[in-house]
Tab-separated table of C-alpha atoms in Angstrom:
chain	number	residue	atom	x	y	z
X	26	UNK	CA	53.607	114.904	23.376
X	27	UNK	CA	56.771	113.842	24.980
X	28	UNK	CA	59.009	111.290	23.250
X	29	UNK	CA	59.461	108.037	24.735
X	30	UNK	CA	63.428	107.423	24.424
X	31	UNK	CA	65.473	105.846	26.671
X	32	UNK	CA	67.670	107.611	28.904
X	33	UNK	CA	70.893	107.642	30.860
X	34	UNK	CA	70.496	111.042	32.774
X	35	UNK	CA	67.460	113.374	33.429
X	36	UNK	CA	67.616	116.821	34.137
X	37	UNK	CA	65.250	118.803	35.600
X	38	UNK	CA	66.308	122.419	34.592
X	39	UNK	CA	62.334	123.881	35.313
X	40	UNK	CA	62.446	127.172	37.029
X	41	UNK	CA	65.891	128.470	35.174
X	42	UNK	CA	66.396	131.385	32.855
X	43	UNK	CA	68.304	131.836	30.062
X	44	UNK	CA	71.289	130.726	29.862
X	45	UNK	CA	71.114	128.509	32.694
X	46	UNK	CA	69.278	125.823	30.857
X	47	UNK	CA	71.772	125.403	28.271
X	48	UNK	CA	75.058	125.470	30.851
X	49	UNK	CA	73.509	123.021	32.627
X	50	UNK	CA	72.720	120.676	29.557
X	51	UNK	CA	76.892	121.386	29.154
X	52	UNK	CA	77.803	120.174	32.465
X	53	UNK	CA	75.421	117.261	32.507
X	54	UNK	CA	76.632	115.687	29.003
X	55	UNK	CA	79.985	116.614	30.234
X	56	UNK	CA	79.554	113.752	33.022
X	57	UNK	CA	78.182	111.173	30.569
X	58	UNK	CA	79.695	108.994	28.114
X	59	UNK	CA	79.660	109.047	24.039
X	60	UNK	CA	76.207	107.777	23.152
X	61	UNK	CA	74.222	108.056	26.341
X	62	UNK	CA	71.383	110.220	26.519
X	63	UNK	CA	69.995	113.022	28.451
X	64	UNK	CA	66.830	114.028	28.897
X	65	UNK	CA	66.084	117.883	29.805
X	66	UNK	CA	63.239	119.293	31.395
X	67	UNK	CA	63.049	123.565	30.812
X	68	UNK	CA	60.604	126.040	31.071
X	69	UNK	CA	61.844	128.115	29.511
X	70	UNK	CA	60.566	128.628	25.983
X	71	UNK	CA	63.960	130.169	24.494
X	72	UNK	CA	65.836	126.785	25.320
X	73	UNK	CA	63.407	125.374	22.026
X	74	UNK	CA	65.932	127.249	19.502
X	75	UNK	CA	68.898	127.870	22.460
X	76	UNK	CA	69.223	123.749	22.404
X	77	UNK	CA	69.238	123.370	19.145
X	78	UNK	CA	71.785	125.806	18.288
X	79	UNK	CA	73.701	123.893	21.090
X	80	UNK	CA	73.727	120.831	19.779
X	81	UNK	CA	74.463	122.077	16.257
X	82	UNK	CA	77.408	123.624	17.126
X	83	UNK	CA	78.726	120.925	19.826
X	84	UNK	CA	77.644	118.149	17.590
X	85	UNK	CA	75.525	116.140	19.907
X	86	UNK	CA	72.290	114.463	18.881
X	87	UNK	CA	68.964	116.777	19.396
X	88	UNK	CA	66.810	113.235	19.233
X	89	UNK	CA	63.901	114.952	19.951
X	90	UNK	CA	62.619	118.549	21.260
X	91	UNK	CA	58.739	118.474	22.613
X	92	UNK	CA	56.436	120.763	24.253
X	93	UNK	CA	53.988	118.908	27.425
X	94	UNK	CA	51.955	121.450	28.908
X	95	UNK	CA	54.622	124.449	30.059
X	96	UNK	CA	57.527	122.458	29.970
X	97	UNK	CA	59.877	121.777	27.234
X	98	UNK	CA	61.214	118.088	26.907
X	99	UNK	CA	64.860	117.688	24.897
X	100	UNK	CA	66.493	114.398	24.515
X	101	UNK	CA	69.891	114.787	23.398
X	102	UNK	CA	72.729	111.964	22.789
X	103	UNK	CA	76.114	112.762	23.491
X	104	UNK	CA	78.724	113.011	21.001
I	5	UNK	CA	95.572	112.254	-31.388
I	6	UNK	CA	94.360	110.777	-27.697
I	7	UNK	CA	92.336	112.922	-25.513
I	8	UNK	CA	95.290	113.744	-23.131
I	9	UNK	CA	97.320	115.343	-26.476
I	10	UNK	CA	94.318	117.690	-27.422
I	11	UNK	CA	94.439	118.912	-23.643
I	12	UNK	CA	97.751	119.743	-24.044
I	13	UNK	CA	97.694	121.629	-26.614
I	14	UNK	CA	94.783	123.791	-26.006
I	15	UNK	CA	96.012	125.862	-23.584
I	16	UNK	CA	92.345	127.887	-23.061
I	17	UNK	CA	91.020	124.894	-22.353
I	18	UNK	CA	93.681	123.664	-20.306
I	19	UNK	CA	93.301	126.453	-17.961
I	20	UNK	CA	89.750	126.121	-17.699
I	21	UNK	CA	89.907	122.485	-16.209
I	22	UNK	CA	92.402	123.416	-14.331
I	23	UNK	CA	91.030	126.342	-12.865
I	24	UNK	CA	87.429	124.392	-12.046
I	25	UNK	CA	89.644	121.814	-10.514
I	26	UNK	CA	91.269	124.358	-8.009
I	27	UNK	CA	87.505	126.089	-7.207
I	28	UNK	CA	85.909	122.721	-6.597
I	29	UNK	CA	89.642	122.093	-4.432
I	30	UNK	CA	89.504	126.028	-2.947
I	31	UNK	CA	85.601	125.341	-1.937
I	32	UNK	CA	86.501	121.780	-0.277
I	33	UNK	CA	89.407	122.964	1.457
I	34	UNK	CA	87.864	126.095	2.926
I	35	UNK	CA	84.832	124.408	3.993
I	36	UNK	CA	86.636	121.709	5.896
I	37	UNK	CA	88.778	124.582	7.745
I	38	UNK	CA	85.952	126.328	8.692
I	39	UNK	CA	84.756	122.966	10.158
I	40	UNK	CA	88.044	122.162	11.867
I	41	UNK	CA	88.369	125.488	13.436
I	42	UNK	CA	87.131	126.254	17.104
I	43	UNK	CA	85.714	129.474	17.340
I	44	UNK	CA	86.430	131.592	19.298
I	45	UNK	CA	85.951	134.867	21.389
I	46	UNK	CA	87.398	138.282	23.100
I	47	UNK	CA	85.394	140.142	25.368
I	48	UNK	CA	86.450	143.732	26.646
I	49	UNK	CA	84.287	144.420	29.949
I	50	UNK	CA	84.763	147.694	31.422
I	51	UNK	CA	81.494	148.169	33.600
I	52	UNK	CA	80.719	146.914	37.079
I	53	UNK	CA	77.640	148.037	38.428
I	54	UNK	CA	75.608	144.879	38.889
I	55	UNK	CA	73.332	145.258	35.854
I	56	UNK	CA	75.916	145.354	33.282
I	57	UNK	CA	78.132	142.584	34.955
I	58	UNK	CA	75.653	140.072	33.468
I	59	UNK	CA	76.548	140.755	29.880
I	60	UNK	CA	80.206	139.626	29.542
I	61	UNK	CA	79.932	136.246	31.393
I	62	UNK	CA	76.291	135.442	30.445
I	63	UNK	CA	78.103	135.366	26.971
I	64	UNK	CA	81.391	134.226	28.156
I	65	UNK	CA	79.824	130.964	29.819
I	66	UNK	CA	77.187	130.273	26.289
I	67	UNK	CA	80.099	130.641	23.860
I	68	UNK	CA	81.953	128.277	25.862
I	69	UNK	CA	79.198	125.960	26.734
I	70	UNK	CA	79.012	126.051	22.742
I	71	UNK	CA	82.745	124.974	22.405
I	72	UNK	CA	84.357	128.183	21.896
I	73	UNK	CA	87.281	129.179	22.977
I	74	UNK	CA	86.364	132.556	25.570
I	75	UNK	CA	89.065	135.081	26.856
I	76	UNK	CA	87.947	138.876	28.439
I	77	UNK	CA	89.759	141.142	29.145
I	78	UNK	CA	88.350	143.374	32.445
I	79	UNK	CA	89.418	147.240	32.488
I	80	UNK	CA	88.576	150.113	34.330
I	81	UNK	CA	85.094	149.258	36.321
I	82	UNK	CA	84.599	145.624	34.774
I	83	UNK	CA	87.454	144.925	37.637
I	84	UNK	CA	85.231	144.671	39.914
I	85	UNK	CA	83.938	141.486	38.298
I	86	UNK	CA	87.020	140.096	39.156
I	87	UNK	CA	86.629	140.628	43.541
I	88	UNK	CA	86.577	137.348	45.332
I	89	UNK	CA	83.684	139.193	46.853
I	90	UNK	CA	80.813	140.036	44.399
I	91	UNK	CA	78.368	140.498	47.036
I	92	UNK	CA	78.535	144.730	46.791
I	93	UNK	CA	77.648	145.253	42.573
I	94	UNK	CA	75.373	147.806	42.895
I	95	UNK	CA	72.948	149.339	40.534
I	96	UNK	CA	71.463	152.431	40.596
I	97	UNK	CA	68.048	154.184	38.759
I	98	UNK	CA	69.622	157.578	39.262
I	99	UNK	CA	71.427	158.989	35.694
I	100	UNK	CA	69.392	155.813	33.824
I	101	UNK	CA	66.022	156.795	33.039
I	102	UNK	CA	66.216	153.480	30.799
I	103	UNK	CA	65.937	151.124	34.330
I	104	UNK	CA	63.094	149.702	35.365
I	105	UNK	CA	61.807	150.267	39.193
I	106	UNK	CA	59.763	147.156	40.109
I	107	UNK	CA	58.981	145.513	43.179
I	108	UNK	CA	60.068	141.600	42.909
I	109	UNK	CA	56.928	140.827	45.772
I	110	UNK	CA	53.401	141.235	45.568
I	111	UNK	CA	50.584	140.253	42.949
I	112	UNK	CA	51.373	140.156	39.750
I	113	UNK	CA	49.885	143.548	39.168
I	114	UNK	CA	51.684	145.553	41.737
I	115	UNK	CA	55.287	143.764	40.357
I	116	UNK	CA	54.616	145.265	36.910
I	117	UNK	CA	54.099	148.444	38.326
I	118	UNK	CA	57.298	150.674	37.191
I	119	UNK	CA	57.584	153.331	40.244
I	120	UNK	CA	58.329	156.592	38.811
I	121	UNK	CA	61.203	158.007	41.207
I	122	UNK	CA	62.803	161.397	40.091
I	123	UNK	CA	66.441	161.006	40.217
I	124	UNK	CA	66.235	164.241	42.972
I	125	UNK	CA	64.759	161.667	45.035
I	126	UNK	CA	66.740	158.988	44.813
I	127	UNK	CA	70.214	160.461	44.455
I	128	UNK	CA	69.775	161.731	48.172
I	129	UNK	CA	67.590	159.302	49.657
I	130	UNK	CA	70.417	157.469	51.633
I	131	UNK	CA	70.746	153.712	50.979
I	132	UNK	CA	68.862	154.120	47.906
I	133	UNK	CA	71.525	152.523	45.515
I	134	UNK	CA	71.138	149.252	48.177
I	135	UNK	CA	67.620	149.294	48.264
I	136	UNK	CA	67.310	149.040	44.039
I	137	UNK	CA	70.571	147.153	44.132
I	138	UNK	CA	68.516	143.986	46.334
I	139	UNK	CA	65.357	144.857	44.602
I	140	UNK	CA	67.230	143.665	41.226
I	141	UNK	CA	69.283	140.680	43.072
I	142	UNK	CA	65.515	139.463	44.303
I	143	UNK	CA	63.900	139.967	40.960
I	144	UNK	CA	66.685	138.274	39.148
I	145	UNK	CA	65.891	135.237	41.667
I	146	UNK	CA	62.740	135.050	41.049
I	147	UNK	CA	62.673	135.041	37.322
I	148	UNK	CA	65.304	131.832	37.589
I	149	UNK	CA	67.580	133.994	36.087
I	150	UNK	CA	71.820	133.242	37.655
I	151	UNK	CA	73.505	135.123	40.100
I	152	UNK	CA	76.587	137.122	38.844
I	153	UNK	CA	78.836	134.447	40.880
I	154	UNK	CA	77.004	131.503	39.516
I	155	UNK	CA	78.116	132.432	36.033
I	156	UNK	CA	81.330	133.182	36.672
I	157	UNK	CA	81.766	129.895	38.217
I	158	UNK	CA	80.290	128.403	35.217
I	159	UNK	CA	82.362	130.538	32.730
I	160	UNK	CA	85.676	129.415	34.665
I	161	UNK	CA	84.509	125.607	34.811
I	162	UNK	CA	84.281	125.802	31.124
I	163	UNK	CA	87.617	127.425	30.831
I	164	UNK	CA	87.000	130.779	29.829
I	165	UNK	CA	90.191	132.890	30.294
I	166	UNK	CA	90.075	135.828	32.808
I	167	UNK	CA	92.329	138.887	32.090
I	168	UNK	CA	92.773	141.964	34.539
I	169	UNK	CA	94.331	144.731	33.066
I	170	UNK	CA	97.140	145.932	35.196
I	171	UNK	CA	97.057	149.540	34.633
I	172	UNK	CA	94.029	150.116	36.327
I	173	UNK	CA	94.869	147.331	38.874
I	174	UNK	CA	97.644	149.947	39.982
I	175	UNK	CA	95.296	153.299	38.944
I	176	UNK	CA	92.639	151.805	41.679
I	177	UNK	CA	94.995	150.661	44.394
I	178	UNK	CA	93.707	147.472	44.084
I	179	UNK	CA	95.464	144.509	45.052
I	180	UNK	CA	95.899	140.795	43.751
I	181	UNK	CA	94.779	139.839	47.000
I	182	UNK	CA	91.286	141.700	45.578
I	183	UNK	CA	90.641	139.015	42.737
I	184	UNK	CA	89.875	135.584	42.573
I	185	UNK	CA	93.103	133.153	42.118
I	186	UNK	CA	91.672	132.265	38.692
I	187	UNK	CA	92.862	135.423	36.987
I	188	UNK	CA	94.909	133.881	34.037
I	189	UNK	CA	97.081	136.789	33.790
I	190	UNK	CA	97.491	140.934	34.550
I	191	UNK	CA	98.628	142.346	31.619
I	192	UNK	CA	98.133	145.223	29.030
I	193	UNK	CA	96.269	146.484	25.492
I	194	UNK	CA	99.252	144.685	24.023
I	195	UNK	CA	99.013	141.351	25.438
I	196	UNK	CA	95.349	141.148	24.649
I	197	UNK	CA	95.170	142.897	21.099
I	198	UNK	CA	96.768	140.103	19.423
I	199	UNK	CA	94.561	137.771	21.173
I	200	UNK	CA	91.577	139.554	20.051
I	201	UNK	CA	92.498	140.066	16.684
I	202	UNK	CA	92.813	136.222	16.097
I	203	UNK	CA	89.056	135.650	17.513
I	204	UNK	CA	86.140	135.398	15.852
I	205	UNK	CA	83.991	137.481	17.555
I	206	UNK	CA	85.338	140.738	19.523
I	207	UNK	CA	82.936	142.380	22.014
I	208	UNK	CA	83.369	145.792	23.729
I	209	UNK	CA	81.394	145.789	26.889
């Protein structure tokens, strides 16, 4: 089930191997400001672990990490 | 006689406070330098065929996408990495019985098929080296997986430094005019040792 959270940015990183998912998260929280929030679309099933690791060691906020069908829905707040 | 006094004058006792005062102290203080610090990372890549270019900036560009501070150091064939023109990596089956030989077209089926090609064959077939060279570039493409120059791009956006080691700049004949502008500096063992000692994690590629 995919959280419903309100969100600045979406990204639609379907398609992308490892470790495109999580550079792309970087550069798209890069362009936002403290607080907002992205939302991430992968299919790829490493980014489930790869994005949390990421936002533990960044310190942004992993608000939610779901699974719809074969795509992987993150929303994560910036730091 | 107060509390204070009977401190004072038992020195085993004393030392004990004091001494679970400076572990509680030690703990806090270490713990909030290991917070404080930014990791951070030294690569040594000294391959370029096209396969083993992926290593050193697939982890270059995570470990800075994670914050860390990144720095490699390319010697020997990992220059190659460094050409403004990554378009001829190459990667051969012959001498690596450990590669894969799959076609990235077809059904499902006939892509997982690994075609068994004696390296007699395909050390004189000529062109062979291009043929599994696009075969990879093609699978790689298909799985979503980056192109060599798509990490790189991403490694220098985040800042990761690049290092060419001189010596084998001049062993080569190659030229500055060879590498991207992005090089942060040609240099030696000696300039990047002390860089390496003072990271985190150190990587021989």
């Amino acid at each position: 089930m995919d959280a419903v959270i309100d969100h600045t940015t979406e990204l639609d990183a379907r398609g992308l191997n490892c470790p495109l998912p999580v550079l792309k998260t970087r550069t798209a929280l890069k362009a936002l400001s403290t607080g907002d929030v992205l939302k991430m679309i992968s299919s790829d099933a490493g980014s489930v672990n790869d994005i949390e690791a990421f936002c533990t060691q960044t310190g942004h906020g992993l608000l939610s990490s779901d699974q719809l069908g074969d795509d992987y829905i993150f929303h994560i707040r910036k730091a | 006689m107060n509390k204070m006094t009977a401190i004072k004058t038992d020195s085993d006792k004393t030392r004990a406070e004091f001494d679970k005062w400076f572990d509680e102290r030690f703990e806090f203080k270490m713990k909030e330098m290991a917070e404080n610090k930014t990791p951070s990372m030294a690569i040594i890549a000294t391959k370029g065929t096209l396969d083993w270019a992926y290593p050193p900036f697939i982890l270059a560009s995570t470990a800075a996408a994670l914050g860390w501070e990144v720095s490699i150091f390319f010697t020997f064939y990992g220059l190659l990495l460094l050409k403004k023109d990554l378009s001829d990596l190459k990667v051969t089956p012959v001498g690596n019985p450990a590669m894969p030989m799959k076609m990235p077209f077809g059904s499902e089926s006939f892509q997982n098929i690994n075609w068994p090609i004696p390296n007699a064959a395909s050390s004189v077939i000529p062109g062979f080296e291009n043929l599994a060279s696009s075969l990879m570039r093609q699978t790689f493409k298909n799985k979503g997986v980056a192109s060599i120059d798509e990490l790189r791009e991403l490694s220098l956006d985040a800042d990761v430094s690049m290092h060419a080691c001189q010596m084998t700049v001049d062993v080569f004949g190659f030229s500055e005019n060879d590498f991207i502008d992005e090089v942060t500096s040609y240099c030696g063992a000696a300039s990047f040792l002390p860089n390496a000692q003072k990271s985190d994690v150190t990587l021989f590629i």
